[in-house]
PDB file of C-alpha atoms in Angstrom:
ATOM      1  CA  MET H 239     -18.172  -0.012   3.490  1.00 46.00           C
ATOM      2  CA  ALA H 240     -18.860  -1.528   6.686  1.00 59.00           C
ATOM      3  CA  GLU H 241     -17.480  -5.019   5.474  1.00 87.00           C
ATOM      4  CA  TRP H 242     -14.797  -5.914   3.356  1.00 91.00           C
ATOM      5  CA  ARG H 243     -11.775  -8.812   3.209  1.00 95.00           C
ATOM      6  CA  THR H 244      -8.651  -9.513   1.859  1.00 95.00           C
ATOM      7  CA  ARG H 245      -7.909 -12.636  -0.274  1.00 97.00           C
ATOM      8  CA  GLN H 246      -4.540 -13.951  -2.271  1.00 97.00           C
ATOM      9  CA  ALA H 247      -4.850 -11.984  -5.647  1.00 98.00           C
ATOM     10  CA  THR H 248      -4.984 -14.509  -8.577  1.00 97.00           C
ATOM     11  CA  ALA H 249      -4.014 -13.961 -12.450  1.00 96.00           C
ATOM     12  CA  ALA H 250      -8.021 -13.225 -13.100  1.00 97.00           C
ATOM     13  CA  ASP H 251      -7.614 -10.230 -10.985  1.00 97.00           C
ATOM     14  CA  LEU H 252      -5.448  -8.228 -13.561  1.00 97.00           C
ATOM     15  CA  GLU H 253      -7.996  -6.407 -15.193  1.00 97.00           C
ATOM     16  CA  ALA H 254     -10.164  -5.474 -12.127  1.00 97.00           C
ATOM     17  CA  VAL H 255      -7.217  -4.165 -10.070  1.00 96.00           C
ATOM     18  CA  ALA H 256      -5.877  -2.161 -13.425  1.00 96.00           C
ATOM     19  CA  GLU H 257      -9.175  -0.118 -13.741  1.00 96.00           C
ATOM     20  CA  VAL H 258      -8.899   0.678  -9.514  1.00 96.00           C
ATOM     21  CA  ARG H 259      -5.316   1.531 -10.440  1.00 94.00           C
ATOM     22  CA  ALA H 260      -6.555   3.923 -13.097  1.00 95.00           C
ATOM     23  CA  VAL H 261      -9.184   5.242 -11.096  1.00 94.00           C
ATOM     24  CA  ALA H 262      -7.156   5.893  -7.787  1.00 93.00           C
ATOM     25  CA  MET H 263      -4.511   7.686  -9.480  1.00 89.00           C
ATOM     26  CA  ARG H 264      -6.119   9.643 -12.073  1.00 92.00           C
ATOM     27  CA  ALA H 265      -5.991  12.874 -10.201  1.00 88.00           C
ATOM     28  CA  ASP H 266      -2.677  12.792  -8.742  1.00 85.00           C
ATOM     29  CA  LEU H 267      -1.078  12.029 -12.295  1.00 87.00           C
ATOM     30  CA  GLU H 268      -3.514  14.608 -13.592  1.00 88.00           C
ATOM     31  CA  ARG H 269      -1.940  16.870 -11.365  1.00 83.00           C
ATOM     32  CA  LEU H 270       1.482  16.222 -12.376  1.00 84.00           C
ATOM     33  CA  GLY H 271       0.512  15.942 -16.131  1.00 86.00           C
ATOM     34  CA  ARG H 272       1.360  12.477 -16.599  1.00 86.00           C
ATOM     35  CA  TYR H 273      -2.231  10.857 -16.882  1.00 87.00           C
ATOM     36  CA  ASP H 274      -2.283   8.568 -20.021  1.00 91.00           C
ATOM     37  CA  GLU H 275      -5.631   5.934 -20.267  1.00 90.00           C
ATOM     38  CA  HIS H 276      -3.615   3.398 -21.496  1.00 93.00           C
ATOM     39  CA  ARG H 277      -0.159   3.860 -19.536  1.00 93.00           C
ATOM     40  CA  VAL H 278      -1.790   3.872 -16.153  1.00 93.00           C
ATOM     41  CA  ARG H 279      -2.965   0.402 -16.690  1.00 94.00           C
ATOM     42  CA  GLN H 280      -0.090  -1.305 -18.662  1.00 95.00           C
ATOM     43  CA  ARG H 281       2.374  -0.107 -15.587  1.00 92.00           C
ATOM     44  CA  LEU H 282      -0.009  -2.604 -13.405  1.00 92.00           C
ATOM     45  CA  ARG H 283       0.139  -4.932 -16.107  1.00 95.00           C
ATOM     46  CA  ASP H 284       3.410  -5.313 -16.792  1.00 95.00           C
ATOM     47  CA  ALA H 285       4.754  -5.142 -12.560  1.00 93.00           C
ATOM     48  CA  TRP H 286       1.632  -7.922 -12.008  1.00 95.00           C
ATOM     49  CA  MET H 287       2.858 -10.214  -9.304  1.00 96.00           C
ATOM     50  CA  PRO H 288       0.005 -12.199  -8.080  1.00 97.00           C
ATOM     51  CA  ALA H 289       1.824 -14.132  -5.548  1.00 97.00           C
ATOM     52  CA  HIS H 290       2.983 -10.952  -3.410  1.00 96.00           C
ATOM     53  CA  THR H 291      -0.513  -9.103  -3.905  1.00 97.00           C
ATOM     54  CA  LEU H 292      -3.465  -9.387  -1.816  1.00 97.00           C
ATOM     55  CA  VAL H 293      -7.077  -8.176  -3.056  1.00 97.00           C
ATOM     56  CA  VAL H 294      -9.177  -6.166  -1.316  1.00 97.00           C
ATOM     57  CA  GLU H 295     -12.931  -7.089  -1.945  1.00 96.00           C
ATOM     58  CA  GLY H 296     -16.070  -5.323  -0.719  1.00 92.00           C
ATOM     59  CA  ALA H 297     -19.018  -7.303   0.847  1.00 88.00           C
ATOM     60  CA  ASP H 298     -20.652  -7.731  -2.504  1.00 91.00           C
ATOM     61  CA  GLY H 299     -17.606  -9.198  -3.341  1.00 93.00           C
ATOM     62  CA  ALA H 300     -16.621  -6.339  -6.281  1.00 94.00           C
ATOM     63  CA  VAL H 301     -12.566  -5.829  -6.047  1.00 96.00           C
ATOM     64  CA  VAL H 302     -12.318  -2.074  -4.465  1.00 96.00           C
ATOM     65  CA  GLY H 303      -8.523  -2.593  -3.902  1.00 96.00           C
ATOM     66  CA  CYS H 304      -5.623  -4.279  -3.772  1.00 96.00           C
ATOM     67  CA  VAL H 305      -1.648  -3.966  -1.927  1.00 97.00           C
ATOM     68  CA  ALA H 306       1.819  -5.930  -3.038  1.00 96.00           C
ATOM     69  CA  LEU H 307       4.413  -6.424  -0.467  1.00 95.00           C
ATOM     70  CA  ARG H 308       7.428  -7.605  -2.636  1.00 95.00           C
ATOM     71  CA  PRO H 309      10.644  -8.949  -1.238  1.00 94.00           C
ATOM     72  CA  ALA H 310      13.674  -7.616  -2.493  1.00 92.00           C
ATOM     73  CA  GLY H 311      17.498  -7.207  -1.418  1.00 89.00           C
ATOM     74  CA  ASP H 312      17.376  -5.675   1.884  1.00 91.00           C
ATOM     75  CA  ALA H 313      13.931  -4.597   2.115  1.00 95.00           C
ATOM     76  CA  ASP H 314      10.068  -5.604   0.992  1.00 96.00           C
ATOM     77  CA  TRP H 315       8.544  -2.889  -1.241  1.00 97.00           C
ATOM     78  CA  LEU H 316       5.019  -1.890  -0.466  1.00 97.00           C
ATOM     79  CA  GLU H 317       3.634  -1.666  -3.933  1.00 96.00           C
ATOM     80  CA  HIS H 318       0.380  -1.314  -6.134  1.00 95.00           C
ATOM     81  CA  PHE H 319      -1.407   0.183  -2.949  1.00 96.00           C
ATOM     82  CA  TYR H 320      -4.772   1.107  -4.439  1.00 94.00           C
ATOM     83  CA  LEU H 321      -8.165   1.963  -2.994  1.00 95.00           C
ATOM     84  CA  ASP H 322     -11.009   2.967  -5.071  1.00 94.00           C
ATOM     85  CA  PRO H 323     -11.985   6.422  -4.104  1.00 92.00           C
ATOM     86  CA  ARG H 324     -15.321   5.426  -3.309  1.00 91.00           C
ATOM     87  CA  VAL H 325     -13.998   3.446  -0.118  1.00 92.00           C
ATOM     88  CA  GLN H 326     -11.161   5.805   0.912  1.00 90.00           C
ATOM     89  CA  GLY H 327     -11.764   7.348   4.063  1.00 88.00           C
ATOM     90  CA  ARG H 328     -12.869   4.362   5.851  1.00 90.00           C
ATOM     91  CA  GLY H 329     -10.060   2.973   7.545  1.00 91.00           C
ATOM     92  CA  ILE H 330      -9.264   0.080   5.272  1.00 93.00           C
ATOM     93  CA  GLY H 331      -5.848   1.732   3.840  1.00 92.00           C
ATOM     94  CA  THR H 332      -4.510   1.816   7.573  1.00 94.00           C
ATOM     95  CA  ALA H 333      -5.890  -1.556   8.561  1.00 94.00           C
ATOM     96  CA  LEU H 334      -4.436  -2.936   5.520  1.00 94.00           C
ATOM     97  CA  LEU H 335      -1.015  -0.924   6.169  1.00 95.00           C
ATOM     98  CA  GLU H 336      -0.555  -1.722  10.164  1.00 95.00           C
ATOM     99  CA  ARG H 337      -1.301  -5.580   9.163  1.00 94.00           C
ATOM    100  CA  LEU H 338       1.757  -5.609   6.873  1.00 95.00           C
ATOM    101  CA  LEU H 339       3.897  -3.381   9.024  1.00 95.00           C
ATOM    102  CA  GLU H 340       2.924  -5.558  12.069  1.00 93.00           C
ATOM    103  CA  ASP H 341       4.389  -8.607   9.858  1.00 92.00           C
ATOM    104  CA  ALA H 342       7.599  -6.689   8.603  1.00 94.00           C
ATOM    105  CA  ASP H 343       8.194  -5.800  12.115  1.00 94.00           C
ATOM    106  CA  ARG H 344       7.914  -9.226  13.213  1.00 92.00           C
ATOM    107  CA  ASP H 345      10.194 -10.773  10.630  1.00 91.00           C
ATOM    108  CA  GLY H 346      12.623  -7.925  10.909  1.00 93.00           C
ATOM    109  CA  ARG H 347      12.129  -6.458   7.710  1.00 95.00           C
ATOM    110  CA  ARG H 348      12.701  -3.057   6.560  1.00 97.00           C
ATOM    111  CA  VAL H 349       9.837  -1.707   3.777  1.00 98.00           C
ATOM    112  CA  ARG H 350      10.311   0.694   1.245  1.00 98.00           C
ATOM    113  CA  LEU H 351       7.825   2.361  -1.226  1.00 97.00           C
ATOM    114  CA  ASP H 352       7.611   5.191  -3.587  1.00 95.00           C
ATOM    115  CA  VAL H 353       4.578   7.758  -3.778  1.00 94.00           C
ATOM    116  CA  LEU H 354       3.738  10.408  -6.295  1.00 89.00           C
ATOM    117  CA  ARG H 355       4.652  13.837  -5.373  1.00 90.00           C
ATOM    118  CA  GLY H 356       2.093  15.687  -3.471  1.00 87.00           C
ATOM    119  CA  SER H 357       0.129  12.640  -3.093  1.00 88.00           C
ATOM    120  CA  ALA H 358      -2.209  12.749   0.014  1.00 87.00           C
ATOM    121  CA  ALA H 359      -1.323   9.115   0.667  1.00 91.00           C
ATOM    122  CA  ARG H 360       2.655  10.048   1.530  1.00 94.00           C
ATOM    123  CA  ARG H 361       1.040  11.486   5.017  1.00 93.00           C
ATOM    124  CA  LEU H 362      -0.575   7.993   5.828  1.00 93.00           C
ATOM    125  CA  TYR H 363       3.063   6.273   5.060  1.00 96.00           C
ATOM    126  CA  GLU H 364       4.881   9.054   7.300  1.00 96.00           C
ATOM    127  CA  ARG H 365       2.068   8.746  10.109  1.00 95.00           C
ATOM    128  CA  HIS H 366       3.359   4.729  10.115  1.00 95.00           C
ATOM    129  CA  GLY H 367       6.827   5.280  10.495  1.00 96.00           C
ATOM    130  CA  PHE H 368       8.101   5.752   6.854  1.00 97.00           C
ATOM    131  CA  VAL H 369      10.757   8.758   6.533  1.00 97.00           C
ATOM    132  CA  TRP H 370      12.101  10.136   3.532  1.00 96.00           C
ATOM    133  CA  GLU H 371      14.969   8.498   1.439  1.00 96.00           C
ATOM    134  CA  ARG H 372      15.506  10.493  -1.735  1.00 96.00           C
ATOM    135  CA  GLU H 373      13.254  11.762  -4.562  1.00 94.00           C
ATOM    136  CA  ASP H 374      13.105  12.304  -8.397  1.00 94.00           C
ATOM    137  CA  ALA H 375      10.935  14.776 -10.469  1.00 89.00           C
ATOM    138  CA  VAL H 376       7.806  12.429 -10.082  1.00 88.00           C
ATOM    139  CA  ASP H 377       8.200  10.278  -6.898  1.00 91.00           C
ATOM    140  CA  VAL H 378       9.200  10.441  -3.440  1.00 96.00           C
ATOM    141  CA  PHE H 379      10.934   7.184  -1.960  1.00 97.00           C
ATOM    142  CA  LEU H 380      10.209   6.145   1.734  1.00 97.00           C
ATOM    143  CA  VAL H 381      11.836   3.583   3.719  1.00 98.00           C
ATOM    144  CA  ARG H 382      10.530   2.375   7.438  1.00 98.00           C
ATOM    145  CA  GLU H 383      12.438   0.498   9.741  1.00 96.00           C
ATOM    146  CA  PRO H 384      11.475  -2.515  11.058  1.00 95.00           C
ATOM    147  CA  ARG H 385      10.373  -1.601  14.880  1.00 89.00           C
ATOM    148  CA  PRO H 386      12.227  -3.707  17.840  1.00 81.00           C
ATOM    149  CA  ARG H 387       9.803  -5.869  19.494  1.00 68.00           C
ATOM    150  CA  TYR H 388       9.965  -4.292  22.914  1.00 56.00           C
ATOM    151  CA  GLU H 389       8.246  -1.433  20.860  1.00 54.00           C
ATOM    152  CA  TRP H 390       5.113  -3.918  19.981  1.00 50.00           C
ATOM    153  CA  PHE H 391       3.543  -3.641  23.309  1.00 55.00           C
ATOM    154  CA  ALA H 392       4.534  -0.070  24.486  1.00 53.00           C
ATOM    155  CA  GLY H 393       1.072   1.495  25.157  1.00 51.00           C
ATOM    156  CA  ASP H 394      -0.637  -1.602  24.424  1.00 50.00           C
ATOM    157  CA  SER H 395      -1.774  -3.659  27.331  1.00 44.00           C
ATOM    158  CA  GLY H 396      -4.045  -5.675  24.662  1.00 44.00           C
ATOM    159  CA  LEU H 397      -7.084  -4.775  27.081  1.00 39.00           C
ATOM    160  CA  PRO H 398     -10.279  -3.167  25.978  1.00 38.00           C
ATOM    161  CA  GLY H 399     -10.556   0.267  27.268  1.00 36.00           C
ATOM    162  CA  GLU H 400      -6.367   0.717  27.950  1.00 34.00           C
ATOM    163  CA  GLY H 401      -5.445   1.691  24.429  1.00 36.00           C
ATOM    164  CA  GLY H 402      -4.953  -2.243  23.517  1.00 36.00           C
ATOM    165  CA  ARG H 403      -6.749  -4.435  21.052  1.00 34.00           C
ATOM    166  CA  SER H 404      -9.228  -6.873  22.050  1.00 33.00           C
ATOM    167  CA  SER H 405      -8.766 -10.434  19.908  1.00 32.00           C
TER     168      SER H 405
END
């Protein structure tokens, strides 16, 4: 997928996102013996908060994923981070996560999440500074403290070809 974009979710996105969730989580839930065709969609329906959710669309406008960042107490919760398996491995998840974490760092916000035990997604989160906080029989809970401002520019001159980003 060469092109993709995000937009604010609306109530009308619920069923398309529920379907992406079902497809994206199926293998991990089956591995854990917890896949239920109805429940996998209903859990998203029960927690759907479009005001805190971004929808990921492909170049053709089809919904291929979503991510939510919900404020709660001492941290924001990264939730409902799903990408259709057909678009995974193309850098979309990394780009989305980096964007959300840059905003959290700028605002000095801690970010928490939970990931299914044994999920490959845990490696993505750990590469971006999340660390183990606790776990239960199904989920591993991770937390990431905001990076101090002086770390934002460490090794990033902002110039192309020098480890930085160009605008």
